[in-house]
Amino acid sequence: MRKYIATAAAAVFLSACTPDENPKNVILMIGDGMGPAYTSGYRYFVNDNNRADFRPTVFTQTLVGNASTFPADPDSVTDSAASATAMAAGVKTLNGAVGVDADGQPVDSVLKHAKQAGMRTGLVATSEIYHATPAAFVAHNANRGEKHAIAQDFVNQRHNDMPLVDVFLGGGRKYFDHDETALWQKLEADGYHRVDDFGALENAAGKRNLVGLFADSGLPYAIDSDVPDRLQRMTRAALASLAGSDEGFFLMVEGSQIDWCGHNNDIACAMKEMGDFAASIEIVLEFMKANPDTLLVVTADHDTGGPSIGREGSYRWMPKVIRQVRASQGKLKEVLLESEDIAADWARFVDFPLEDDEIASLVSAQQYSRETKARDNDPKSLYASIADIINRRTGTGWTTHGHTGEDVQVFAAGKGSEQFRGNQDNTDIGKKLIALVRN
Ligand SMILES: [Zn+2]
């Protein structure tokens, strides 16, 4: 087993840190799958290709460094579980492991350290709240697939006879409303307030212990959702709840579905998720104007999909075409699979009309998918045909349906942000955050 050795620079930062200099509030925001092409792409996406007069984005304004993401397993590209454990606990572990080291032993997260230091704690995600990234901050399990057991850790991992997480907002009703374990009833007995829709969330700002579960599993994609600003709403509500007292807080906010759009090689879906994530960062930066004693760190756990801006020798990337796509490729597939008039149904969701050869390829892929019930990763499937049209039209390349291992960017602002400058490992982020919440 490869043992990870902290860089000398990180060791200096850790020893230089004293509780007096610690920020009152620490906020970590993770764009799941948000490799460098996503932040560059997003900058083009919001700027109408007017390259002489770029508006800055939250990413250009706060970039401070980068981080390596490799897991403990030799020759592997990381998954979200190993990378989240690195950022939560400062420890390298195996893919699939949340909150345990490579030997399966539990490791304490920055959220737990914050709780033990008397701070309040929160987790926000657009995935299930017991999905790998948020799970690594509260649960201990060598297998991220053990979702029911991980959900139970939201009740069973405790400090001073209360659950570790004061406020958690996201998807994942399924296991909290499970009859046998009655997790929600246990949280209710601990004094938690529960909301299940965004209207009720607006009215729950003053609640000290708050659970918001807005879907049985993950929330709908922003591009398909009735609530496309769902991460912004949850971020605002978490801040309102956590900042309502003097203790200070640790909050992790995840833009979970950047990764899912990347797995699907769906650039319009990814840019919408980037928009919701970026706007959520802006909400935090606005909070920090009134609360300067706050640290914000933003990063990714890995890249997903290996997207490229430009493809196959063509020197073009067309964000204005991406903006003409108003549904995820998955939703387009569902509609076109049943369609009797592909061009007309396409036009309900996409503002560029199809060429004749594109219609012909969709018709034949529709027939193939109806006859074979082809999976989306079958290159002859209707899904693949839709993805191919959108990726060609926009000039977007993809190299995989999985993750890629290049370094991710690190963004930071506020008190202590200088500690995250330069080149670091994802475990250094965890170690620095833990030092900053300890007192
Ligand atoms: Zn992923």
Short mmCIF file of C-alpha atoms and ligand atoms in Angstrom, two decimals:
data_model
loop_
_atom_site.label_atom_id
_atom_site.label_comp_id
_atom_site.label_asym_id
_atom_site.label_seq_id
_atom_site.Cartn_x
_atom_site.Cartn_y
_atom_site.Cartn_z
CA MET A 1 0.00 0.00 0.00
CA ARG A 2 1.35 3.39 -0.95
CA LYS A 3 1.59 5.69 2.05
CA TYR A 4 0.92 9.31 1.32
CA ILE A 5 3.42 11.79 2.72
CA ALA A 6 2.24 15.36 3.30
CA THR A 7 4.19 18.03 1.48
CA ALA A 8 6.64 20.15 3.43
CA ALA A 9 4.62 23.24 2.53
CA ALA A 10 1.48 21.77 4.09
CA ALA A 11 3.36 20.90 7.27
CA VAL A 12 4.53 24.50 7.60
CA PHE A 13 0.97 25.77 7.16
CA LEU A 14 -0.34 23.37 9.79
CA SER A 15 2.24 24.28 12.40
CA ALA A 16 1.81 28.01 11.68
CA CYS A 17 -1.87 27.85 12.45
CA THR A 18 -3.12 28.87 15.89
CA PRO A 19 -6.70 28.90 17.16
CA ASP A 20 -6.61 32.69 17.53
CA GLU A 21 -6.20 33.02 13.80
CA ASN A 22 -8.92 30.54 12.97
CA PRO A 23 -11.95 31.80 11.10
CA LYS A 24 -15.27 31.68 12.94
CA ASN A 25 -17.02 29.95 10.04
CA VAL A 26 -15.55 27.48 7.53
CA ILE A 27 -17.38 26.68 4.29
CA LEU A 28 -16.19 24.01 1.83
CA MET A 29 -17.92 23.82 -1.55
CA ILE A 30 -17.25 20.83 -3.81
CA GLY A 31 -18.16 20.78 -7.49
CA ASP A 32 -18.37 17.03 -7.99
CA GLY A 33 -16.57 16.17 -11.24
CA MET A 34 -15.71 19.82 -11.89
CA GLY A 35 -12.40 19.46 -13.73
CA PRO A 36 -10.72 22.52 -15.27
CA ALA A 37 -12.64 22.29 -18.58
CA TYR A 38 -15.89 22.89 -16.67
CA THR A 39 -14.78 26.23 -15.20
CA SER A 40 -13.27 27.39 -18.52
CA GLY A 41 -16.36 26.21 -20.37
CA TYR A 42 -18.62 27.97 -17.89
CA ARG A 43 -16.69 31.23 -18.40
CA TYR A 44 -17.29 31.01 -22.16
CA PHE A 45 -20.87 29.87 -21.56
CA VAL A 46 -21.81 33.05 -19.64
CA ASN A 47 -19.94 35.40 -21.94
CA ASP A 48 -21.53 35.22 -25.40
CA ASN A 49 -18.16 34.42 -26.97
CA ASN A 50 -17.21 38.06 -26.57
CA ARG A 51 -13.65 37.25 -25.66
CA ALA A 52 -12.41 40.84 -25.62
CA ASP A 53 -14.75 41.77 -22.80
CA PHE A 54 -15.05 38.79 -20.50
CA ARG A 55 -17.13 39.19 -17.40
CA PRO A 56 -15.32 37.53 -14.51
CA THR A 57 -16.92 34.48 -12.92
CA VAL A 58 -16.72 33.44 -9.27
CA PHE A 59 -14.05 31.01 -10.42
CA THR A 60 -11.78 33.59 -12.08
CA GLN A 61 -12.16 35.81 -9.01
CA THR A 62 -11.14 33.24 -6.39
CA LEU A 63 -8.64 30.87 -8.06
CA VAL A 64 -5.67 30.23 -5.75
CA GLY A 65 -4.16 26.84 -6.62
CA ASN A 66 -4.69 23.23 -7.54
CA ALA A 67 -4.85 19.80 -5.94
CA SER A 68 -3.91 16.25 -6.91
CA THR A 69 -6.67 13.71 -6.38
CA PHE A 70 -5.21 10.18 -6.66
CA PRO A 71 -6.62 7.57 -4.24
CA ALA A 72 -4.71 5.01 -2.14
CA ASP A 73 -5.21 2.18 -4.64
CA PRO A 74 -2.24 2.03 -7.01
CA ASP A 75 -2.96 2.83 -10.66
CA SER A 76 -6.51 4.06 -9.93
CA VAL A 77 -8.25 7.30 -10.85
CA THR A 78 -10.20 8.47 -7.81
CA ASP A 79 -13.91 8.16 -7.22
CA SER A 80 -15.95 10.58 -5.15
CA ALA A 81 -15.76 8.45 -2.00
CA ALA A 82 -11.96 8.37 -1.77
CA SER A 83 -11.59 12.01 -2.73
CA ALA A 84 -14.27 13.20 -0.30
CA THR A 85 -12.60 11.22 2.49
CA ALA A 86 -9.29 12.92 1.60
CA MET A 87 -10.86 16.39 1.80
CA ALA A 88 -12.95 15.57 4.89
CA ALA A 89 -10.32 13.76 6.97
CA GLY A 90 -6.96 14.42 5.30
CA VAL A 91 -6.46 10.70 4.64
CA LYS A 92 -5.88 8.72 1.43
CA THR A 93 -8.23 5.77 1.07
CA LEU A 94 -9.49 3.25 -1.47
CA ASN A 95 -12.13 3.98 -4.06
CA GLY A 96 -15.57 3.25 -2.64
CA ALA A 97 -14.58 4.01 0.97
CA VAL A 98 -16.27 6.82 2.90
CA GLY A 99 -14.87 8.01 6.22
CA VAL A 100 -12.51 5.06 6.64
CA ASP A 101 -8.82 4.70 5.79
CA ALA A 102 -7.30 2.14 3.42
CA ASP A 103 -7.38 -0.45 6.24
CA GLY A 104 -11.08 0.16 6.87
CA GLN A 105 -10.52 2.07 10.12
CA PRO A 106 -12.82 5.06 10.83
CA VAL A 107 -11.24 8.51 10.41
CA ASP A 108 -12.58 11.73 11.92
CA SER A 109 -13.79 14.37 9.47
CA VAL A 110 -13.47 18.14 9.66
CA LEU A 111 -17.20 18.20 10.38
CA LYS A 112 -16.71 16.01 13.46
CA HIS A 113 -13.73 18.10 14.59
CA ALA A 114 -15.86 21.23 14.17
CA LYS A 115 -18.64 19.70 16.25
CA GLN A 116 -16.19 18.73 18.98
CA ALA A 117 -14.86 22.31 18.94
CA GLY A 118 -18.37 23.58 19.66
CA MET A 119 -19.21 24.74 16.14
CA ARG A 120 -22.48 24.09 14.35
CA THR A 121 -22.45 21.85 11.28
CA GLY A 122 -24.22 21.49 7.94
CA LEU A 123 -24.25 19.44 4.74
CA VAL A 124 -25.97 20.42 1.48
CA ALA A 125 -26.08 18.35 -1.74
CA THR A 126 -28.25 17.93 -4.82
CA SER A 127 -27.65 14.17 -4.68
CA GLU A 128 -28.98 11.94 -1.92
CA ILE A 129 -27.54 13.29 1.32
CA TYR A 130 -26.03 9.85 1.97
CA HIS A 131 -24.25 9.84 -1.44
CA ALA A 132 -20.45 9.46 -1.35
CA THR A 133 -19.37 13.10 -1.02
CA PRO A 134 -21.58 14.28 1.87
CA ALA A 135 -21.37 10.78 3.42
CA ALA A 136 -17.60 11.06 3.92
CA PHE A 137 -18.16 13.97 6.33
CA VAL A 138 -20.36 11.99 8.74
CA ALA A 139 -20.38 8.25 8.00
CA HIS A 140 -17.84 5.43 8.17
CA ASN A 141 -18.24 2.66 5.63
CA ALA A 142 -15.79 0.80 3.38
CA ASN A 143 -18.55 0.56 0.76
CA ARG A 144 -20.30 3.71 -0.49
CA GLY A 145 -23.04 1.43 -1.86
CA GLU A 146 -24.26 0.67 1.68
CA LYS A 147 -26.58 3.66 1.48
CA HIS A 148 -29.02 2.54 4.14
CA ALA A 149 -26.22 2.00 6.67
CA ILE A 150 -24.69 5.36 5.70
CA ALA A 151 -28.06 7.09 6.22
CA GLN A 152 -28.20 5.54 9.71
CA ASP A 153 -24.90 7.27 10.55
CA PHE A 154 -26.75 10.60 10.23
CA VAL A 155 -28.55 9.53 13.42
CA ASN A 156 -26.03 7.23 15.09
CA GLN A 157 -22.83 9.29 14.82
CA ARG A 158 -23.28 11.62 17.78
CA HIS A 159 -21.59 14.19 20.01
CA ASN A 160 -23.04 15.22 23.38
CA ASP A 161 -25.98 12.89 22.65
CA MET A 162 -26.98 14.76 19.49
CA PRO A 163 -26.34 13.80 15.83
CA LEU A 164 -23.16 15.29 14.34
CA VAL A 165 -24.93 17.22 11.57
CA ASP A 166 -27.24 20.05 12.68
CA VAL A 167 -28.57 20.96 9.24
CA PHE A 168 -28.72 18.70 6.20
CA LEU A 169 -30.48 19.47 2.96
CA GLY A 170 -30.63 17.43 -0.26
CA GLY A 171 -32.24 14.33 -1.71
CA GLY A 172 -32.72 10.89 -0.17
CA ARG A 173 -36.09 10.57 1.58
CA LYS A 174 -36.03 6.88 0.82
CA TYR A 175 -33.92 5.69 3.74
CA PHE A 176 -35.05 8.33 6.23
CA ASP A 177 -38.67 7.27 5.76
CA HIS A 178 -37.81 3.56 5.87
CA ASP A 179 -40.16 1.84 8.34
CA GLU A 180 -37.80 -0.54 10.10
CA THR A 181 -35.07 1.91 10.99
CA ALA A 182 -37.41 4.90 11.42
CA LEU A 183 -34.52 7.32 10.99
CA TRP A 184 -36.74 10.35 10.62
CA GLN A 185 -38.67 9.49 13.82
CA LYS A 186 -35.36 9.31 15.68
CA LEU A 187 -34.27 12.69 14.36
CA GLU A 188 -37.66 14.11 15.28
CA ALA A 189 -37.15 12.81 18.82
CA ASP A 190 -33.81 14.68 18.81
CA GLY A 191 -35.73 17.89 18.04
CA TYR A 192 -35.11 18.21 14.31
CA HIS A 193 -37.52 20.15 12.09
CA ARG A 194 -38.28 18.55 8.72
CA VAL A 195 -39.23 20.10 5.36
CA ASP A 196 -39.96 18.26 2.13
CA ASP A 197 -40.48 21.11 -0.34
CA PHE A 198 -38.81 24.39 -1.18
CA GLY A 199 -41.77 26.50 -0.09
CA ALA A 200 -41.52 25.09 3.42
CA LEU A 201 -37.74 25.56 3.35
CA GLU A 202 -38.19 29.34 2.97
CA ASN A 203 -40.12 29.37 6.24
CA ALA A 204 -37.69 27.18 8.17
CA ALA A 205 -34.74 29.58 8.27
CA GLY A 206 -34.77 30.01 12.05
CA LYS A 207 -34.72 26.29 12.83
CA ARG A 208 -31.57 25.23 14.62
CA ASN A 209 -31.77 21.55 13.67
CA LEU A 210 -33.13 21.23 10.17
CA VAL A 211 -33.59 18.33 7.74
CA GLY A 212 -34.70 19.08 4.16
CA LEU A 213 -35.29 16.07 1.90
CA PHE A 214 -36.63 17.19 -1.46
CA ALA A 215 -36.70 13.92 -3.44
CA ASP A 216 -36.70 10.17 -2.81
CA SER A 217 -33.21 9.91 -4.32
CA GLY A 218 -31.27 12.69 -6.11
CA LEU A 219 -32.95 15.99 -7.03
CA PRO A 220 -33.91 16.50 -10.72
CA TYR A 221 -31.23 18.04 -12.95
CA ALA A 222 -31.31 21.85 -12.89
CA ILE A 223 -31.96 21.88 -16.66
CA ASP A 224 -35.09 19.71 -16.21
CA SER A 225 -36.22 21.03 -12.82
CA ASP A 226 -39.13 23.22 -11.75
CA VAL A 227 -36.65 24.56 -9.17
CA PRO A 228 -33.49 25.15 -11.25
CA ASP A 229 -31.98 27.21 -8.40
CA ARG A 230 -32.36 24.41 -5.83
CA LEU A 231 -28.71 24.46 -4.68
CA GLN A 232 -28.89 28.23 -4.19
CA ARG A 233 -32.04 27.89 -2.09
CA MET A 234 -30.55 25.16 0.06
CA THR A 235 -27.29 27.11 0.50
CA ARG A 236 -29.19 30.23 1.58
CA ALA A 237 -31.33 28.22 4.03
CA ALA A 238 -28.32 26.43 5.53
CA LEU A 239 -26.51 29.75 6.08
CA ALA A 240 -29.63 31.26 7.67
CA SER A 241 -29.95 28.35 10.07
CA LEU A 242 -26.25 27.92 10.94
CA ALA A 243 -25.35 31.61 11.25
CA GLY A 244 -28.20 32.31 13.66
CA SER A 245 -26.02 31.88 16.74
CA ASP A 246 -22.53 32.74 17.98
CA GLU A 247 -20.74 29.39 17.87
CA GLY A 248 -19.48 29.56 14.30
CA PHE A 249 -20.09 26.73 11.87
CA PHE A 250 -18.66 24.28 9.35
CA LEU A 251 -20.74 23.84 6.18
CA MET A 252 -20.08 21.62 3.15
CA VAL A 253 -22.08 22.37 -0.01
CA GLU A 254 -21.84 20.01 -2.96
CA GLY A 255 -22.81 20.68 -6.58
CA SER A 256 -23.35 16.94 -6.91
CA GLN A 257 -24.72 16.65 -10.39
CA ILE A 258 -21.96 18.35 -12.41
CA ASP A 259 -20.52 14.83 -12.16
CA TRP A 260 -23.71 13.11 -13.28
CA CYS A 261 -23.98 15.32 -16.40
CA GLY A 262 -20.31 14.53 -17.08
CA HIS A 263 -20.91 10.77 -16.82
CA ASN A 264 -23.70 11.29 -19.36
CA ASN A 265 -21.43 13.40 -21.62
CA ASP A 266 -24.18 16.05 -21.54
CA ILE A 267 -22.69 19.54 -21.87
CA ALA A 268 -25.93 21.55 -21.61
CA CYS A 269 -26.83 19.68 -18.41
CA ALA A 270 -23.31 20.32 -17.05
CA MET A 271 -23.39 24.06 -17.77
CA LYS A 272 -26.75 24.42 -15.99
CA GLU A 273 -25.36 22.62 -12.96
CA MET A 274 -22.30 24.90 -13.10
CA GLY A 275 -24.65 27.88 -13.13
CA ASP A 276 -26.48 26.74 -9.99
CA PHE A 277 -23.16 25.96 -8.27
CA ALA A 278 -21.58 29.31 -9.25
CA ALA A 279 -24.63 31.24 -8.04
CA SER A 280 -24.45 29.33 -4.75
CA ILE A 281 -20.82 30.41 -4.37
CA GLU A 282 -21.95 34.00 -4.99
CA ILE A 283 -24.49 33.64 -2.14
CA VAL A 284 -21.67 32.56 0.17
CA LEU A 285 -19.42 35.44 -0.96
CA GLU A 286 -22.29 37.84 -0.26
CA PHE A 287 -22.70 36.28 3.22
CA MET A 288 -18.98 36.82 3.77
CA LYS A 289 -19.28 40.58 3.16
CA ALA A 290 -21.35 40.79 6.35
CA ASN A 291 -19.37 37.99 8.05
CA PRO A 292 -15.72 38.56 7.15
CA ASP A 293 -14.59 36.13 9.83
CA THR A 294 -15.37 33.29 7.39
CA LEU A 295 -13.23 31.04 5.19
CA LEU A 296 -14.52 29.73 1.86
CA VAL A 297 -12.72 26.95 -0.01
CA VAL A 298 -14.12 25.71 -3.33
CA THR A 299 -12.71 22.76 -5.26
CA ALA A 300 -13.58 19.56 -7.10
CA ASP A 301 -13.06 15.94 -6.14
CA HIS A 302 -11.93 14.91 -9.67
CA ASP A 303 -12.86 15.53 -13.30
CA THR A 304 -15.71 13.60 -14.91
CA GLY A 305 -15.96 12.77 -18.60
CA GLY A 306 -12.71 14.41 -19.67
CA PRO A 307 -14.54 17.11 -21.64
CA SER A 308 -12.67 19.17 -24.20
CA ILE A 309 -13.44 22.61 -25.56
CA GLY A 310 -13.18 21.79 -29.27
CA ARG A 311 -13.02 18.34 -30.87
CA GLU A 312 -11.74 16.31 -33.79
CA GLY A 313 -9.52 18.96 -35.33
CA SER A 314 -12.23 21.61 -35.49
CA TYR A 315 -11.19 24.89 -33.88
CA ARG A 316 -14.70 25.73 -32.68
CA TRP A 317 -16.68 25.65 -29.42
CA MET A 318 -20.17 27.09 -29.48
CA PRO A 319 -21.62 28.03 -26.07
CA LYS A 320 -24.45 29.91 -27.77
CA VAL A 321 -25.56 26.56 -29.24
CA ILE A 322 -25.37 24.99 -25.76
CA ARG A 323 -27.75 27.68 -24.53
CA GLN A 324 -30.27 26.56 -27.18
CA VAL A 325 -30.62 23.15 -25.47
CA ARG A 326 -33.32 23.32 -22.77
CA ALA A 327 -33.47 19.69 -21.59
CA SER A 328 -31.06 16.99 -20.48
CA GLN A 329 -30.14 14.41 -23.08
CA GLY A 330 -31.91 11.83 -20.88
CA LYS A 331 -35.17 13.76 -21.03
CA LEU A 332 -34.78 14.25 -24.81
CA LYS A 333 -34.32 10.50 -25.15
CA GLU A 334 -37.50 9.77 -23.18
CA VAL A 335 -39.50 12.15 -25.37
CA LEU A 336 -38.01 11.09 -28.71
CA LEU A 337 -38.33 7.37 -27.93
CA GLU A 338 -42.13 7.79 -27.98
CA SER A 339 -42.18 10.43 -30.73
CA GLU A 340 -44.08 10.16 -34.02
CA ASP A 341 -42.54 13.43 -35.29
CA ILE A 342 -38.93 13.71 -34.19
CA ALA A 343 -38.21 17.15 -35.68
CA ALA A 344 -41.29 18.67 -34.02
CA ASP A 345 -40.64 17.09 -30.63
CA TRP A 346 -36.95 18.09 -30.80
CA ALA A 347 -38.06 21.70 -31.38
CA ARG A 348 -40.03 21.67 -28.11
CA PHE A 349 -36.73 21.46 -26.18
CA VAL A 350 -33.94 22.58 -28.54
CA ASP A 351 -33.82 25.88 -30.38
CA PHE A 352 -31.57 24.84 -33.28
CA PRO A 353 -33.43 22.88 -35.99
CA LEU A 354 -32.21 19.45 -37.08
CA GLU A 355 -30.54 18.86 -40.44
CA ASP A 356 -32.00 16.09 -42.62
CA ASP A 357 -29.14 13.71 -41.91
CA GLU A 358 -29.55 14.29 -38.15
CA ILE A 359 -33.27 13.46 -38.38
CA ALA A 360 -32.43 10.31 -40.33
CA SER A 361 -29.90 9.19 -37.70
CA LEU A 362 -32.39 9.83 -34.87
CA VAL A 363 -35.14 7.89 -36.69
CA SER A 364 -32.92 4.88 -37.19
CA ALA A 365 -31.59 5.07 -33.60
CA GLN A 366 -35.16 5.35 -32.31
CA GLN A 367 -36.09 2.18 -34.17
CA TYR A 368 -32.97 0.39 -32.86
CA SER A 369 -33.64 1.47 -29.27
CA ARG A 370 -37.32 0.46 -29.46
CA GLU A 371 -36.45 -2.96 -30.85
CA THR A 372 -33.45 -3.76 -28.65
CA LYS A 373 -34.19 -1.64 -25.54
CA ALA A 374 -30.59 -0.47 -25.98
CA ARG A 375 -28.78 1.00 -23.01
CA ASP A 376 -27.59 4.59 -23.23
CA ASN A 377 -23.94 3.54 -23.54
CA ASP A 378 -24.69 1.50 -26.68
CA PRO A 379 -23.21 3.65 -29.49
CA LYS A 380 -26.20 2.83 -31.73
CA SER A 381 -28.78 3.85 -29.09
CA LEU A 382 -31.12 6.82 -29.37
CA TYR A 383 -29.34 8.37 -26.37
CA ALA A 384 -25.96 8.15 -28.11
CA SER A 385 -27.40 9.66 -31.30
CA ILE A 386 -28.83 12.65 -29.37
CA ALA A 387 -25.54 13.14 -27.50
CA ASP A 388 -23.58 12.95 -30.74
CA ILE A 389 -25.69 15.67 -32.41
CA ILE A 390 -25.42 18.06 -29.44
CA ASN A 391 -21.70 17.44 -28.90
CA ARG A 392 -20.89 17.90 -32.61
CA ARG A 393 -23.02 21.04 -32.91
CA THR A 394 -21.43 22.59 -29.83
CA GLY A 395 -17.86 21.40 -30.57
CA THR A 396 -17.64 19.49 -27.28
CA GLY A 397 -15.39 16.44 -26.98
CA TRP A 398 -15.50 13.77 -24.26
CA THR A 399 -12.89 11.14 -23.58
CA THR A 400 -14.73 8.84 -21.14
CA HIS A 401 -18.00 8.14 -19.33
CA GLY A 402 -15.95 7.83 -16.13
CA HIS A 403 -13.57 10.05 -14.16
CA THR A 404 -10.17 11.44 -15.18
CA GLY A 405 -7.18 12.01 -12.92
CA GLU A 406 -5.76 15.43 -13.73
CA ASP A 407 -5.38 17.94 -10.90
CA VAL A 408 -8.41 19.99 -9.94
CA GLN A 409 -8.48 23.72 -9.25
CA VAL A 410 -8.68 25.20 -5.75
CA PHE A 411 -10.50 28.46 -5.09
CA ALA A 412 -10.54 30.27 -1.77
CA ALA A 413 -11.57 33.55 -0.16
CA GLY A 414 -11.76 35.08 3.30
CA LYS A 415 -9.88 34.44 6.53
CA GLY A 416 -7.19 31.78 6.14
CA SER A 417 -7.60 31.52 2.36
CA GLU A 418 -3.87 32.16 1.79
CA GLN A 419 -3.20 28.68 3.20
CA PHE A 420 -4.73 27.09 0.09
CA ARG A 421 -2.45 28.79 -2.45
CA GLY A 422 -0.29 26.81 -4.84
CA ASN A 423 0.11 23.14 -5.45
CA GLN A 424 -1.31 20.72 -2.87
CA ASP A 425 -2.82 17.28 -2.48
CA ASN A 426 -6.49 16.76 -1.69
CA THR A 427 -5.44 15.36 1.72
CA ASP A 428 -3.66 18.67 2.43
CA ILE A 429 -7.04 20.41 2.00
CA GLY A 430 -8.52 18.12 4.65
CA LYS A 431 -5.58 18.60 7.03
CA LYS A 432 -5.68 22.39 6.69
CA LEU A 433 -9.45 22.51 7.22
CA ILE A 434 -9.18 20.35 10.34
CA ALA A 435 -6.45 22.60 11.76
CA LEU A 436 -8.66 25.63 11.06
CA VAL A 437 -11.69 24.32 12.99
CA ARG A 438 -9.76 23.01 15.99
CA ASN A 439 -9.44 25.12 19.10
ZN ZN B 1 -18.69 10.36 -10.76
#
